[in-house]
Amino acid sequence: MRTPPLRPAKVCERGLTWIKPSFLWMMYRCGWGTKEGQETVLAVDISREGFEWALRHACLSHYVPALHPDQAAWKRELARSPARVQWDPERDLHLNPLPHRSLQLGLAGEAAARYADEWIVGIEDVTPLATEIHALVRAGERERASALLPVEPPYPAADEVLAHVRA
């Protein structure tokens, strides 16, 4: 059985293209598609091969003593890595932080080029979905809003794919 592609949304900032595989984290970032310049929300399907290539070539966006010999080594790794990972608090329907974290994957250089030229397999405008869920949340219809959320099972990555970017 073939696993379906990831459905991350993307936002460009600080010279990086960011893959945000969490729908609710993306809603937090773009304010349910109401922030200026972020009124359109796209779900970008990418290949798992591409996503895992980026993870394998990523560096954490912050220094972690248990993973890096020292800050200088981490800075060198960050400078040469075409991708970076940061772990941000996952969000609930009210966009409040939850106690677990969601992966954000920033792409630059070779990774950004591969993303644009090779990894994208589909793009869908999910702005109407974001608007509908947001309206239900504002109306206090949490169950109906939850029922519309995209299904986001944990990513089944092998340990060697993520071991070097666990914070």
Tab-separated table of C-alpha atoms in Angstrom:
chain	number	residue	atom	x	y	z
A	1	MET	CA	0.000	0.000	0.000
A	2	ARG	CA	1.403	3.394	-0.964
A	3	THR	CA	1.543	6.094	1.690
A	4	PRO	CA	-0.060	9.373	0.571
A	5	PRO	CA	2.196	12.417	0.121
A	6	LEU	CA	2.643	14.990	2.861
A	7	ARG	CA	0.422	18.039	2.685
A	8	PRO	CA	2.442	20.897	4.132
A	9	ALA	CA	1.751	24.564	3.669
A	10	LYS	CA	4.569	26.930	2.894
A	11	VAL	CA	5.552	30.427	3.940
A	12	CYS	CA	8.666	32.335	2.874
A	13	GLU	CA	10.611	34.237	5.514
A	14	ARG	CA	14.228	35.053	6.287
A	15	GLY	CA	15.358	33.734	2.895
A	16	LEU	CA	13.959	30.266	3.608
A	17	THR	CA	10.941	28.426	2.293
A	18	TRP	CA	9.242	26.844	5.299
A	19	ILE	CA	7.332	23.568	5.187
A	20	LYS	CA	4.785	23.443	7.973
A	21	PRO	CA	3.160	19.982	8.011
A	22	SER	CA	0.703	20.943	10.759
A	23	PHE	CA	-2.545	22.562	9.584
A	24	LEU	CA	-3.255	24.223	12.941
A	25	TRP	CA	0.311	25.493	13.283
A	26	MET	CA	-0.065	27.035	9.829
A	27	MET	CA	-3.363	28.599	10.919
A	28	TYR	CA	-1.539	30.083	13.895
A	29	ARG	CA	1.174	31.425	11.601
A	30	CYS	CA	-1.201	32.979	9.057
A	31	GLY	CA	-4.031	33.881	11.474
A	32	TRP	CA	-6.525	31.599	9.723
A	33	GLY	CA	-5.597	33.349	6.456
A	34	THR	CA	-6.423	36.811	7.803
A	35	LYS	CA	-2.908	38.258	8.219
A	36	GLU	CA	-1.858	40.781	5.609
A	37	GLY	CA	-0.004	39.078	2.798
A	38	GLN	CA	-1.098	35.638	4.031
A	39	GLU	CA	-4.735	35.634	2.937
A	40	THR	CA	-4.287	32.587	0.686
A	41	VAL	CA	-3.465	29.245	2.298
A	42	LEU	CA	-2.067	26.520	0.084
A	43	ALA	CA	-1.622	22.828	0.823
A	44	VAL	CA	1.423	21.729	-1.126
A	45	ASP	CA	1.771	17.992	-1.687
A	46	ILE	CA	5.410	16.918	-1.760
A	47	SER	CA	6.978	13.535	-2.213
A	48	ARG	CA	8.065	11.605	0.865
A	49	GLU	CA	11.436	11.067	-0.809
A	50	GLY	CA	11.929	14.815	-1.016
A	51	PHE	CA	10.783	15.424	2.551
A	52	GLU	CA	13.141	12.765	3.871
A	53	TRP	CA	16.017	14.108	1.760
A	54	ALA	CA	15.470	17.494	3.411
A	55	LEU	CA	15.333	15.926	6.886
A	56	ARG	CA	18.545	13.966	6.263
A	57	HIS	CA	20.317	17.148	5.120
A	58	ALA	CA	18.899	19.391	7.851
A	59	CYS	CA	20.452	20.986	10.886
A	60	LEU	CA	18.596	22.175	13.959
A	61	SER	CA	17.881	25.907	13.875
A	62	HIS	CA	19.237	26.219	17.424
A	63	TYR	CA	22.221	24.875	19.341
A	64	VAL	CA	21.676	21.735	21.456
A	65	PRO	CA	24.694	20.685	23.577
A	66	ALA	CA	23.709	16.991	23.490
A	67	LEU	CA	23.782	16.978	19.663
A	68	HIS	CA	26.633	19.378	18.859
A	69	PRO	CA	30.213	19.387	20.192
A	70	ASP	CA	30.054	23.176	20.659
A	71	GLN	CA	28.318	26.287	19.321
A	72	ALA	CA	30.985	26.879	16.679
A	73	ALA	CA	30.471	23.357	15.259
A	74	TRP	CA	26.700	23.889	15.212
A	75	LYS	CA	27.110	27.249	13.406
A	76	ARG	CA	29.333	25.607	10.759
A	77	GLU	CA	26.793	22.830	10.255
A	78	LEU	CA	23.947	25.347	10.040
A	79	ALA	CA	25.821	27.419	7.443
A	80	ARG	CA	26.410	24.440	5.140
A	81	SER	CA	23.029	22.704	5.597
A	82	PRO	CA	20.434	23.291	2.866
A	83	ALA	CA	17.639	22.665	5.371
A	84	ARG	CA	16.932	23.453	8.993
A	85	VAL	CA	14.507	22.069	11.529
A	86	GLN	CA	12.820	23.865	14.346
A	87	TRP	CA	10.312	22.413	16.764
A	88	ASP	CA	7.465	24.728	17.731
A	89	PRO	CA	4.521	24.116	20.050
A	90	GLU	CA	1.625	22.461	18.253
A	91	ARG	CA	-1.636	24.437	18.378
A	92	ASP	CA	-5.230	23.692	19.301
A	93	LEU	CA	-8.347	24.992	17.523
A	94	HIS	CA	-8.052	28.293	19.402
A	95	LEU	CA	-4.391	28.437	18.319
A	96	ASN	CA	-3.193	28.072	21.893
A	97	PRO	CA	0.084	26.172	22.351
A	98	LEU	CA	-0.113	22.479	23.232
A	99	PRO	CA	2.499	20.590	25.297
A	100	HIS	CA	3.898	18.746	22.262
A	101	ARG	CA	5.869	20.151	19.368
A	102	SER	CA	5.429	20.247	15.625
A	103	LEU	CA	8.263	20.129	13.105
A	104	GLN	CA	8.906	23.112	10.852
A	105	LEU	CA	11.354	22.547	7.998
A	106	GLY	CA	13.148	25.498	6.398
A	107	LEU	CA	14.630	25.064	2.928
A	108	ALA	CA	17.365	27.097	1.239
A	109	GLY	CA	19.757	26.656	-1.660
A	110	GLU	CA	19.732	23.136	-3.082
A	111	ALA	CA	16.802	22.046	-0.886
A	112	ALA	CA	14.618	24.983	-2.013
A	113	ALA	CA	15.489	24.287	-5.668
A	114	ARG	CA	14.673	20.578	-5.313
A	115	TYR	CA	11.428	21.474	-3.542
A	116	ALA	CA	10.316	23.732	-6.378
A	117	ASP	CA	11.600	21.593	-9.262
A	118	GLU	CA	11.225	17.988	-8.071
A	119	TRP	CA	9.288	17.435	-4.865
A	120	ILE	CA	5.981	19.235	-5.432
A	121	VAL	CA	3.360	16.810	-6.700
A	122	GLY	CA	0.254	18.933	-6.135
A	123	ILE	CA	-1.038	22.251	-4.842
A	124	GLU	CA	-4.500	22.924	-3.425
A	125	ASP	CA	-6.002	26.194	-2.230
A	126	VAL	CA	-7.329	25.403	1.256
A	127	THR	CA	-8.303	28.995	2.066
A	128	PRO	CA	-12.045	28.142	1.996
A	129	LEU	CA	-11.433	25.273	4.452
A	130	ALA	CA	-9.452	27.542	6.767
A	131	THR	CA	-12.215	30.160	6.601
A	132	GLU	CA	-14.941	27.577	7.321
A	133	ILE	CA	-13.115	26.020	10.283
A	134	HIS	CA	-12.293	29.455	11.701
A	135	ALA	CA	-15.958	30.508	11.452
A	136	LEU	CA	-17.021	27.364	13.322
A	137	VAL	CA	-14.407	27.965	16.026
A	138	ARG	CA	-15.607	31.563	16.450
A	139	ALA	CA	-19.205	30.301	16.677
A	140	GLY	CA	-18.225	27.888	19.454
A	141	GLU	CA	-18.858	24.802	17.306
A	142	ARG	CA	-15.675	23.010	18.282
A	143	GLU	CA	-16.814	19.480	17.331
A	144	ARG	CA	-17.907	20.536	13.847
A	145	ALA	CA	-14.661	22.455	13.389
A	146	SER	CA	-12.581	19.475	14.557
A	147	ALA	CA	-14.391	17.173	12.138
A	148	LEU	CA	-13.177	19.306	9.217
A	149	LEU	CA	-9.504	19.289	10.184
A	150	PRO	CA	-7.186	17.388	7.861
A	151	VAL	CA	-6.081	14.011	9.216
A	152	GLU	CA	-2.438	14.338	10.313
A	153	PRO	CA	-1.049	11.058	11.628
A	154	PRO	CA	2.454	11.071	13.122
A	155	TYR	CA	5.103	10.892	10.436
A	156	PRO	CA	6.556	7.350	10.222
A	157	ALA	CA	10.211	8.379	9.877
A	158	ALA	CA	12.971	5.940	10.706
A	159	ASP	CA	15.028	6.981	13.719
A	160	GLU	CA	18.135	7.669	11.618
A	161	VAL	CA	16.157	10.273	9.633
A	162	LEU	CA	15.318	12.367	12.714
A	163	ALA	CA	17.978	11.468	15.318
A	164	HIS	CA	20.261	14.386	14.397
A	165	VAL	CA	17.447	16.982	14.637
A	166	ARG	CA	15.686	15.968	17.830
A	167	ALA	CA	15.776	18.840	20.271
